[in-house]
Amino acid sequence: MTESNEGPVRVRTAAEMADYDSAGEQDHSTPLARATEQSLWARSGQRSRPPAPRPAATRVFVVANQKGGVGKTTSTVNVAAGLAQLGQRVLVIDLDPQGNASTALNVEHRQGTASVYDALVEGTPLEEIMVPCPDVPDLFVVPATIDLAGAEIELVSVVARENRLSKAIAAHPRIGAAAALGEDRFDYVIIDCPPSLGLLTLNALVAGEEMMIPIQAEYYALEGLSQLLATVDMVRAHLNPALAISTILVTMYDARTRLAAGVAEEVRAHFGEQVLRTMIPRSVRVSEAPSYAQTVVTYDPGSSGALSYLEAAREIAAKGVTS
């Protein structure tokens, strides 16, 4: 309780806010007040909202865009961390030889470390390779090492080489339907792809059921997207008819510019309800976090970037339950 010129002002605790939000009531405070409350709550180390409902079966997401610098890996790790903070059990598969997702999630990925390379080339089970993220409970990682750069060449002569990742995921004992696996299952598998449309990305597209495409809110955002969509159509027609583009995430959004607003409008006009309402703003904190081997959700949980990714994660969880 604090005092003001107009009398006492009631400041809600984190527990009270949880009860308030879960009751489905409307918050009539100002946007600044809501942001401040969420920031204080997040910095206290508690979940900023009640847990999201768990899906009836593991949802396998592919995060892909052959255009570099659109926030693909950043979105992978932060959405994964956001989902884990919302009570989901998440497995991130780093399929990029650069290993940036492994870096951000603070797991070992030096050359020689057991990695997704062993699963693709040697057939090692994923459960023997995955490691827990030390900073986020219920988040596990299959790391990538530089060895993965040679995997495409080594797999050229392998029969059904585009199905290697799909088979590895299907064989995991914690991936599947709730009815068969119970509470110990993974709710989400999120695959971070390299910025190309090669064999590694093809493996991800064959393994995935849903696809998330991060699109940068800048002039060249949609350039090259037609090539990605054509590849997705080809995969649907010949290899994985279940693959669906379920999520478009607008990243690096600068509300001060008309250009960003125009790109966002164009994306929404083209993709409709597949575009998340939440857009990820440009944020120094988002860029800084990987240098500390963290996601922005753990590095600065009260920042605009962290709160936006958490809200995007909640949208993704909600869409899965209602669809």
Short mmCIF file of N, CA and C in Angstrom, two decimals, residues 60-65 70-80 83 190-193 205 209-215 225 228 232 243-251 274 276 280 309 312-313 316:
data_model
loop_
_atom_site.label_atom_id
_atom_site.label_comp_id
_atom_site.label_asym_id
_atom_site.label_seq_id
_atom_site.Cartn_x
_atom_site.Cartn_y
_atom_site.Cartn_z
N VAL A 60 5.23 -30.72 -32.83
CA VAL A 60 6.58 -30.62 -33.40
C VAL A 60 6.64 -29.42 -34.33
N PHE A 61 7.41 -28.42 -33.92
CA PHE A 61 7.54 -27.17 -34.68
C PHE A 61 8.85 -27.12 -35.42
N VAL A 62 8.80 -26.62 -36.65
CA VAL A 62 10.00 -26.31 -37.42
C VAL A 62 10.09 -24.78 -37.52
N VAL A 63 11.22 -24.22 -37.14
CA VAL A 63 11.42 -22.78 -37.26
C VAL A 63 12.39 -22.55 -38.40
N ALA A 64 11.90 -22.00 -39.50
CA ALA A 64 12.73 -21.91 -40.70
C ALA A 64 12.48 -20.62 -41.46
N ASN A 65 13.53 -20.13 -42.07
CA ASN A 65 13.50 -19.03 -43.02
C ASN A 65 14.90 -18.96 -43.61
N VAL A 70 16.79 -12.76 -39.49
CA VAL A 70 15.39 -12.42 -39.25
C VAL A 70 14.95 -12.75 -37.82
N GLY A 71 15.88 -13.26 -37.01
CA GLY A 71 15.53 -13.61 -35.63
C GLY A 71 15.04 -15.03 -35.48
N LYS A 72 15.51 -15.92 -36.36
CA LYS A 72 15.04 -17.31 -36.35
C LYS A 72 15.50 -18.05 -35.08
N THR A 73 16.80 -18.06 -34.86
CA THR A 73 17.32 -18.75 -33.67
C THR A 73 16.88 -18.03 -32.39
N THR A 74 16.90 -16.71 -32.42
CA THR A 74 16.45 -15.93 -31.26
C THR A 74 15.01 -16.27 -30.90
N SER A 75 14.17 -16.39 -31.92
CA SER A 75 12.77 -16.73 -31.67
C SER A 75 12.64 -18.16 -31.18
N THR A 76 13.44 -19.07 -31.72
CA THR A 76 13.39 -20.47 -31.28
C THR A 76 13.64 -20.58 -29.79
N VAL A 77 14.76 -20.02 -29.34
CA VAL A 77 15.14 -20.21 -27.94
C VAL A 77 14.24 -19.45 -26.98
N ASN A 78 13.78 -18.27 -27.39
CA ASN A 78 12.95 -17.47 -26.48
C ASN A 78 11.52 -17.97 -26.41
N VAL A 79 10.97 -18.43 -27.54
CA VAL A 79 9.65 -19.05 -27.49
C VAL A 79 9.71 -20.33 -26.67
N ALA A 80 10.78 -21.11 -26.85
CA ALA A 80 10.94 -22.34 -26.07
C ALA A 80 11.02 -22.03 -24.58
N LEU A 83 7.57 -20.95 -23.35
CA LEU A 83 6.66 -22.09 -23.18
C LEU A 83 7.00 -22.86 -21.90
N ILE A 190 10.87 -28.20 -30.74
CA ILE A 190 11.09 -27.04 -31.60
C ILE A 190 12.45 -27.20 -32.28
N ILE A 191 12.43 -27.24 -33.60
CA ILE A 191 13.64 -27.50 -34.39
C ILE A 191 14.13 -26.20 -35.00
N ASP A 192 15.35 -25.82 -34.65
CA ASP A 192 15.96 -24.61 -35.22
C ASP A 192 16.77 -24.98 -36.45
N CYS A 193 16.39 -24.44 -37.60
CA CYS A 193 17.02 -24.80 -38.88
C CYS A 193 18.12 -23.82 -39.25
N LEU A 205 11.70 -30.27 -42.09
CA LEU A 205 10.36 -30.12 -42.69
C LEU A 205 9.64 -31.46 -42.78
N GLU A 209 5.33 -31.08 -37.83
CA GLU A 209 3.90 -31.02 -38.09
C GLU A 209 3.46 -29.57 -38.30
N GLU A 210 4.14 -28.66 -37.63
CA GLU A 210 3.82 -27.24 -37.73
C GLU A 210 5.09 -26.46 -38.06
N MET A 211 4.89 -25.32 -38.68
CA MET A 211 6.03 -24.50 -39.07
C MET A 211 5.83 -23.08 -38.56
N MET A 212 6.87 -22.55 -37.95
CA MET A 212 6.86 -21.15 -37.54
C MET A 212 7.89 -20.39 -38.38
N ILE A 213 7.43 -19.32 -39.02
CA ILE A 213 8.31 -18.52 -39.87
C ILE A 213 8.48 -17.14 -39.23
N PRO A 214 9.67 -16.81 -38.73
CA PRO A 214 9.92 -15.45 -38.27
C PRO A 214 10.15 -14.53 -39.47
N ILE A 215 9.47 -13.39 -39.47
CA ILE A 215 9.61 -12.43 -40.56
C ILE A 215 10.02 -11.08 -39.98
N LEU A 225 10.65 -15.34 -49.59
CA LEU A 225 9.66 -16.15 -48.89
C LEU A 225 8.92 -17.08 -49.84
N LEU A 228 10.69 -20.33 -50.06
CA LEU A 228 10.45 -21.16 -48.88
C LEU A 228 9.07 -21.82 -48.97
N VAL A 232 8.00 -25.77 -49.08
CA VAL A 232 7.02 -26.36 -48.17
C VAL A 232 5.94 -27.11 -48.96
N LEU A 243 2.43 -31.38 -42.82
CA LEU A 243 3.10 -30.13 -42.47
C LEU A 243 2.20 -28.92 -42.73
N ALA A 244 2.07 -28.05 -41.74
CA ALA A 244 1.23 -26.86 -41.87
C ALA A 244 1.98 -25.63 -41.36
N ILE A 245 1.85 -24.53 -42.10
CA ILE A 245 2.41 -23.26 -41.62
C ILE A 245 1.39 -22.68 -40.64
N SER A 246 1.64 -22.89 -39.37
CA SER A 246 0.66 -22.51 -38.36
C SER A 246 0.95 -21.16 -37.72
N THR A 247 2.21 -20.70 -37.81
CA THR A 247 2.61 -19.52 -37.04
C THR A 247 3.55 -18.63 -37.83
N ILE A 248 3.18 -17.36 -37.94
CA ILE A 248 4.07 -16.34 -38.50
C ILE A 248 4.35 -15.34 -37.39
N LEU A 249 5.62 -15.10 -37.12
CA LEU A 249 6.01 -14.20 -36.03
C LEU A 249 6.76 -13.01 -36.60
N VAL A 250 6.22 -11.82 -36.41
CA VAL A 250 6.89 -10.60 -36.88
C VAL A 250 7.92 -10.19 -35.84
N THR A 251 9.17 -10.07 -36.26
CA THR A 251 10.27 -9.75 -35.34
C THR A 251 10.89 -8.39 -35.69
N GLN A 274 -2.75 -16.79 -39.27
CA GLN A 274 -1.49 -17.47 -38.95
C GLN A 274 -0.49 -16.52 -38.29
N LEU A 276 0.81 -14.15 -35.51
CA LEU A 276 0.55 -13.89 -34.11
C LEU A 276 0.24 -12.41 -33.89
N ILE A 280 7.46 -8.92 -31.98
CA ILE A 280 8.65 -8.80 -31.14
C ILE A 280 9.36 -7.48 -31.46
N TYR A 309 8.06 -12.15 -26.05
CA TYR A 309 8.24 -13.57 -26.36
C TYR A 309 7.38 -14.45 -25.46
N ALA A 312 3.98 -14.24 -26.92
CA ALA A 312 3.93 -15.03 -28.16
C ALA A 312 3.83 -16.52 -27.84
N ALA A 313 4.58 -16.96 -26.82
CA ALA A 313 4.51 -18.36 -26.41
C ALA A 313 3.12 -18.72 -25.93
N ILE A 316 0.84 -19.17 -28.93
CA ILE A 316 1.08 -20.43 -29.60
C ILE A 316 0.41 -21.58 -28.82
#
